[in-house]
Coordinates of C-alpha atoms and ligand atoms in Angstrom, one line a residue:
M263 CA -12.9 136.5 -205.8
T264 CA -14.7 135.3 -208.9
I265 CA -15.8 131.8 -209.3
Q266 CA -17.4 130.4 -212.3
W267 CA -20.1 128.0 -211.0
F268 CA -20.8 125.1 -213.3
P269 CA -23.1 122.2 -212.4
G270 CA -20.1 120.1 -211.4
H271 CA -18.8 122.7 -209.1
M272 CA -22.2 123.2 -207.4
A273 CA -22.5 119.4 -206.9
K274 CA -19.1 119.3 -205.4
A275 CA -19.7 122.3 -203.1
R276 CA -22.9 120.8 -202.0
R277 CA -21.3 117.4 -201.3
E278 CA -18.5 119.1 -199.2
V279 CA -20.9 121.1 -197.1
T280 CA -23.3 118.1 -196.6
E281 CA -20.3 116.0 -195.6
K282 CA -19.2 118.5 -193.0
L283 CA -22.7 119.0 -191.6
K284 CA -22.3 115.7 -189.8
L285 CA -19.4 117.2 -187.8
V286 CA -21.1 120.3 -186.5
D287 CA -24.0 121.2 -184.1
I288 CA -24.9 124.4 -185.8
I289 CA -24.6 126.1 -189.2
I290 CA -23.7 129.8 -189.3
E291 CA -25.2 131.0 -192.5
L292 CA -23.5 134.2 -193.6
V293 CA -25.3 136.6 -195.9
D294 CA -24.7 140.1 -197.1
A295 CA -27.0 142.5 -195.1
R296 CA -27.5 144.5 -198.3
L297 CA -28.8 141.4 -200.0
P298 CA -30.3 139.1 -197.4
L299 CA -32.1 137.2 -200.1
S300 CA -30.0 137.5 -203.2
S301 CA -26.8 136.5 -201.4
R302 CA -28.3 133.3 -200.1
N303 CA -27.7 130.0 -201.7
P304 CA -30.9 128.9 -203.5
M305 CA -30.7 125.5 -202.0
I306 CA -29.6 126.3 -198.5
D307 CA -32.7 125.1 -196.7
E308 CA -32.5 121.8 -198.5
I309 CA -28.7 121.5 -197.8
V310 CA -28.9 122.5 -194.1
H311 CA -32.0 120.4 -193.7
Q312 CA -32.8 119.8 -190.0
K313 CA -29.5 121.2 -188.6
P314 CA -29.9 124.1 -186.3
R315 CA -28.9 127.3 -188.0
L316 CA -28.1 131.0 -187.2
V317 CA -28.4 133.5 -190.1
V318 CA -25.8 136.2 -189.8
L319 CA -26.3 139.4 -191.8
N320 CA -22.8 140.7 -192.3
K321 CA -21.7 144.1 -193.5
E322 CA -24.4 145.8 -191.5
D323 CA -22.3 148.9 -191.7
M324 CA -23.2 149.1 -195.4
A325 CA -26.9 148.2 -195.3
D326 CA -30.0 150.2 -194.6
P327 CA -30.4 149.8 -190.8
Q328 CA -34.2 149.9 -191.0
L329 CA -34.3 147.1 -193.5
T330 CA -31.8 145.1 -191.6
K331 CA -34.3 145.2 -188.7
K332 CA -37.1 144.1 -191.0
W333 CA -35.0 141.3 -192.4
I334 CA -34.2 140.0 -188.9
T335 CA -37.9 140.0 -188.1
Y336 CA -38.7 138.3 -191.3
F337 CA -36.2 135.4 -190.7
E338 CA -37.5 135.0 -187.2
S339 CA -41.1 134.9 -188.3
N340 CA -40.0 132.0 -190.5
G341 CA -38.4 130.2 -187.5
I342 CA -34.8 131.1 -188.2
K343 CA -32.8 133.1 -185.6
A344 CA -31.0 136.0 -187.3
I345 CA -28.6 138.7 -186.2
S346 CA -26.6 141.4 -187.9
V347 CA -22.8 142.0 -187.5
N348 CA -19.9 143.9 -188.9
A349 CA -17.2 141.4 -189.2
Q350 CA -14.7 143.9 -190.6
A351 CA -14.9 146.0 -187.4
G352 CA -15.5 142.9 -185.2
N353 CA -18.9 144.1 -184.0
G354 CA -21.3 141.5 -182.9
M355 CA -18.9 138.6 -182.4
Q356 CA -20.1 137.9 -178.9
K357 CA -23.7 137.8 -180.2
I358 CA -22.8 134.9 -182.5
V359 CA -21.5 132.9 -179.6
K360 CA -24.5 133.8 -177.4
E361 CA -27.1 133.1 -180.0
S362 CA -25.5 129.8 -180.9
Q363 CA -25.7 128.8 -177.2
S364 CA -29.3 129.9 -177.0
I365 CA -30.3 127.9 -180.1
L366 CA -28.7 124.8 -178.7
K367 CA -29.7 125.3 -175.1
E368 CA -32.4 122.6 -175.0
K369 CA -30.0 120.0 -176.6
W370 CA -27.3 121.0 -174.1
D371 CA -29.7 120.8 -171.2
R372 CA -30.7 117.3 -172.3
M373 CA -27.1 116.3 -172.5
K374 CA -26.5 117.6 -169.0
S375 CA -29.5 115.9 -167.6
R376 CA -28.1 112.6 -169.0
G377 CA -24.9 113.3 -167.0
M378 CA -22.8 114.3 -170.0
K379 CA -20.1 116.8 -169.6
P380 CA -20.8 120.1 -171.4
R381 CA -18.6 120.6 -174.4
A382 CA -17.9 123.4 -176.8
I383 CA -20.5 124.0 -179.6
R384 CA -19.1 122.9 -183.0
A385 CA -20.0 125.3 -185.8
M386 CA -19.4 125.8 -189.5
I387 CA -19.7 129.0 -191.4
V388 CA -21.3 128.7 -194.9
G389 CA -22.1 131.3 -197.5
I390 CA -21.5 132.5 -201.1
P391 CA -18.2 134.1 -202.1
N392 CA -17.4 137.5 -200.7
V393 CA -20.0 137.6 -197.9
G394 CA -17.2 137.9 -195.4
K395 CA -16.6 134.3 -194.3
S396 CA -12.8 134.6 -193.9
T397 CA -13.1 138.0 -192.3
L398 CA -15.6 136.6 -189.8
I399 CA -13.5 133.6 -189.0
N400 CA -10.4 135.8 -188.4
R401 CA -12.5 138.1 -186.2
L402 CA -14.0 135.4 -184.2
V403 CA -10.7 133.7 -183.6
K404 CA -8.9 137.0 -182.8
K405 CA -5.5 136.4 -181.4
N406 CA -6.2 133.2 -179.6
I407 CA -5.9 131.0 -182.6
A408 CA -5.7 127.6 -181.0
K409 CA -6.2 124.7 -183.3
T410 CA -7.7 122.0 -181.3
G411 CA -6.1 119.3 -183.4
N412 CA -7.9 116.1 -184.2
T413 CA -11.1 115.6 -182.4
P414 CA -11.9 111.9 -182.0
G415 CA -14.3 110.8 -184.7
V416 CA -13.4 113.6 -186.9
T417 CA -11.6 113.4 -190.2
K418 CA -7.9 113.8 -189.5
S419 CA -7.5 116.7 -192.0
Q420 CA -10.3 118.7 -190.3
Q421 CA -9.0 121.5 -188.2
W422 CA -11.1 123.1 -185.5
I423 CA -10.4 126.5 -184.1
K424 CA -11.4 127.6 -180.7
V425 CA -13.5 130.7 -180.1
G426 CA -13.2 131.1 -176.4
K427 CA -14.4 128.1 -174.4
E428 CA -17.9 128.0 -175.8
L429 CA -17.4 127.5 -179.5
E430 CA -15.3 125.6 -182.0
L431 CA -15.3 126.5 -185.6
L432 CA -14.3 124.4 -188.6
D433 CA -11.3 126.3 -190.0
T434 CA -12.6 126.2 -193.6
P435 CA -15.9 127.7 -194.4
G436 CA -18.4 126.1 -196.7
I437 CA -18.5 128.0 -200.0
L438 CA -21.8 127.8 -201.8
W439 CA -23.0 129.3 -205.1
P440 CA -25.4 132.3 -205.4
K441 CA -28.6 132.3 -207.4
F442 CA -28.2 132.8 -211.1
E443 CA -31.6 132.2 -212.5
D444 CA -32.9 135.7 -212.0
E445 CA -31.2 138.5 -213.8
K446 CA -32.2 141.0 -211.1
V447 CA -30.2 138.9 -208.6
G448 CA -27.2 139.1 -211.0
Y449 CA -27.5 142.9 -211.1
K450 CA -27.7 143.1 -207.3
L451 CA -24.7 140.8 -206.8
A452 CA -22.7 142.8 -209.3
L453 CA -23.7 146.2 -207.9
T454 CA -22.6 145.3 -204.4
G455 CA -19.4 143.6 -205.5
A456 CA -20.4 140.1 -204.6
I457 CA -19.6 139.2 -208.1
K458 CA -16.7 141.3 -209.4
D459 CA -16.5 140.2 -213.0
T460 CA -19.7 139.3 -214.7
I461 CA -21.0 138.6 -218.1
L462 CA -23.7 141.2 -217.4
N463 CA -23.3 144.5 -219.3
L464 CA -21.7 147.3 -217.1
Q465 CA -24.2 149.9 -218.3
D466 CA -27.1 147.6 -217.6
I467 CA -25.8 147.0 -214.1
A468 CA -25.4 150.7 -213.5
L469 CA -28.8 151.5 -214.9
Y470 CA -30.4 148.9 -212.7
G471 CA -28.7 150.6 -209.8
L472 CA -29.9 154.1 -210.8
L473 CA -33.5 152.9 -211.3
F474 CA -33.5 151.1 -207.9
L475 CA -32.1 154.1 -206.1
E476 CA -34.5 156.4 -207.9
E477 CA -37.4 154.3 -206.7
H478 CA -36.2 153.6 -203.2
Y479 CA -33.5 156.1 -202.2
V480 CA -34.2 159.1 -204.4
S481 CA -32.9 161.8 -202.1
K482 CA -29.5 160.0 -201.8
L483 CA -29.4 159.8 -205.6
K484 CA -30.3 163.4 -206.1
E485 CA -27.8 164.6 -203.5
R486 CA -24.9 162.5 -204.8
Y487 CA -25.3 163.4 -208.5
E488 CA -26.8 166.9 -208.0
F489 CA -30.0 166.2 -209.8
S490 CA -32.8 168.7 -209.3
D491 CA -35.1 166.5 -211.3
I492 CA -34.2 163.1 -212.5
P493 CA -34.8 162.7 -216.2
D494 CA -36.8 159.7 -217.4
N495 CA -34.6 158.7 -220.2
P496 CA -31.6 156.5 -219.3
V497 CA -29.4 158.3 -221.7
D498 CA -30.1 161.6 -220.1
K499 CA -29.4 160.2 -216.6
F500 CA -26.0 158.9 -217.8
Q501 CA -25.3 162.2 -219.7
H502 CA -26.0 164.2 -216.5
I503 CA -23.8 162.0 -214.3
G504 CA -21.0 161.6 -216.9
K505 CA -20.9 165.4 -217.5
L506 CA -20.9 166.2 -213.7
R507 CA -18.1 163.7 -213.0
G508 CA -16.0 164.3 -216.1
C509 CA -16.5 160.8 -217.6
L510 CA -15.7 162.0 -221.1
M511 CA -14.0 160.6 -224.2
A512 CA -11.5 162.4 -226.3
G513 CA -13.6 165.0 -228.1
G514 CA -15.8 165.7 -225.1
E515 CA -18.5 163.0 -225.7
I516 CA -19.8 161.2 -222.6
D517 CA -18.1 157.9 -222.0
Y518 CA -21.0 155.7 -221.0
D519 CA -18.9 152.8 -219.8
K520 CA -16.8 155.0 -217.6
T521 CA -19.9 156.6 -216.2
A522 CA -21.3 153.1 -215.5
E523 CA -18.1 152.1 -213.8
L524 CA -18.3 155.2 -211.6
I525 CA -21.8 154.6 -210.6
I526 CA -21.0 151.0 -209.7
R527 CA -17.9 152.1 -207.7
D528 CA -20.0 154.7 -205.9
V529 CA -22.6 152.0 -204.9
R530 CA -19.9 149.6 -203.8
G531 CA -18.1 152.3 -201.8
I532 CA -21.4 153.4 -200.1
Q533 CA -21.0 156.8 -201.6
L534 CA -24.8 156.8 -202.1
G535 CA -25.3 155.8 -198.4
R536 CA -26.3 152.6 -196.8
V537 CA -28.6 150.9 -199.2
T538 CA -30.3 147.5 -199.1
F539 CA -31.2 146.0 -202.4
D540 CA -33.6 143.3 -201.2
F541 CA -36.8 143.8 -199.4
P542 CA -38.4 141.2 -197.2
P543 CA -41.0 139.3 -199.4
E544 CA -44.0 140.6 -197.6
D545 CA -42.8 144.2 -197.8
D546 CA -44.9 146.1 -200.4
N547 CA -41.9 148.1 -201.6
E548 CA -40.4 145.2 -203.5
K549 CA -41.0 146.2 -207.0
M550 CA -37.6 145.9 -208.5
Ligands
LIG687 P1 -15.4 135.4 -198.2 O1 -14.4 134.8 -197.3 O2 -16.8 135.1 -197.9 O3 -15.1 135.2 -199.7 O4 -15.3 137.0 -198.0 P2 -14.1 137.9 -197.3 O5 -13.9 137.6 -195.9 O6 -12.9 137.7 -198.2 O7 -14.7 139.3 -197.5 C1 -15.0 139.9 -198.8 C2 -14.9 141.4 -198.7 O8 -15.9 141.9 -197.8 C3 -13.5 141.9 -198.2 O9 -13.2 143.1 -198.8 C4 -13.8 142.2 -196.7 O10 -12.9 143.1 -196.1 C5 -15.2 142.7 -196.8 N1 -16.0 142.6 -195.6 C6 -16.2 141.5 -194.8 N2 -17.0 141.8 -193.7 C7 -17.3 143.1 -193.8 C8 -18.1 144.0 -193.1 O11 -18.7 143.6 -192.0 N3 -18.2 145.3 -193.5 C9 -17.6 145.7 -194.6 N4 -17.8 147.0 -195.0 N5 -16.8 144.9 -195.4 C10 -16.7 143.6 -195.0 P3 -12.4 143.2 -200.1 O12 -12.6 144.5 -200.7 O13 -12.6 142.0 -201.0 O14 -11.0 143.0 -199.6 P4 -10.2 144.1 -198.7 O15 -10.4 145.4 -199.3 O16 -10.7 144.0 -197.3 O17 -8.8 143.6 -198.8

C-alpha cells in the first residue's frame, strides 16, 4: 500500500487515533522488527500520551534476532513493554494477550477491589502502513471472529472483535504516517518495502543498502554476491553484481536500474539473511 501523506492526511489520522484512544484501555503499537525506530510514527509518544501501551515488533522472522533482543531491552529501559512476534505465522499471539493483561493488572485489581466485575481488555492496534496490522488482527481473531456489536457508550459504527475472553480489539487499526524528515529513514523504509513506490532514486536506495550491509553484515553480502573483496567504488559494486546476475542492457552494458531493483528485491525477500536496519540509540554500531 502506498499512501501519500500530506499535512491534512496526517492531521486527520492523528484526530482519528486520538478520538479512538478514549475507547480503549491499551494501545498495541506495531512496528517492523527490522526498523524498530524508522517504522514508528514520529509523534507516537505525544499521540498515545498517558495511555498504557505495548510495543509489538512484528516480522521477527525477517529481523536480526540479536538486535530484536537489544531493541526489546531498549524499549523496556525506557519504560515501554515490548515483545516480538511473527504475525504471518501467528507466533506470539498469546504473548500479546498476556502482556496486555500484565500491563493493566494494577488497574484491573483496583477495579476488582471496588467490587467491579472484570471485563475484557479493550485494545487498538496502531502503526504505519505495511507493518502488518491487518495480518495481526486476522491472526489474533483466528476463526472465532465474533463481533461484539455495540458496546454501551461506544460510537455505533465502532465494531469490536473478541480475542478469546480476555481481549477485545477495535476492528480497524489506527494508521499513522512514518517519519519523512530524514533521508536515511526513507531509504530504510524503501529497502524493506514499507514504502513501495517512492520518490527516492532506486540506485540510491540500493546503494544505501549495499553500504549498510557492507558495514554491518559484510559476510552475508560477500556470500550472496560472491565478492572476494568488495570494491570501494559504487560503480564497481554495481558492475560486479550486475554482471554476476545478468542485469544487462542490449549490447552487454550493465543495467544499473535493473541491478538496483535486484538488490532491493533481495533485501525485501531476505535473500541477504535476517537484517535489522536500525540500531538502538545507545548502540555504538549506529553509524548509518
Ligand atoms: P498493514 O495492515 O499494516 O498495512 O500491513 P499488512 O497486514 O497488510 O502486511 C503487510 C505485509 O507484511 C504483507 O505482505 C504481510 O503478509 C506481511 N507480513 C505481516 N506480518 C508479517 C510477519 O510477521 N512476517 C512476515 N515475513 N511478513 C509479514 P505483502 O507482501 O504486502 O502481501 P502478501 O504477499 O502477504 O499478500
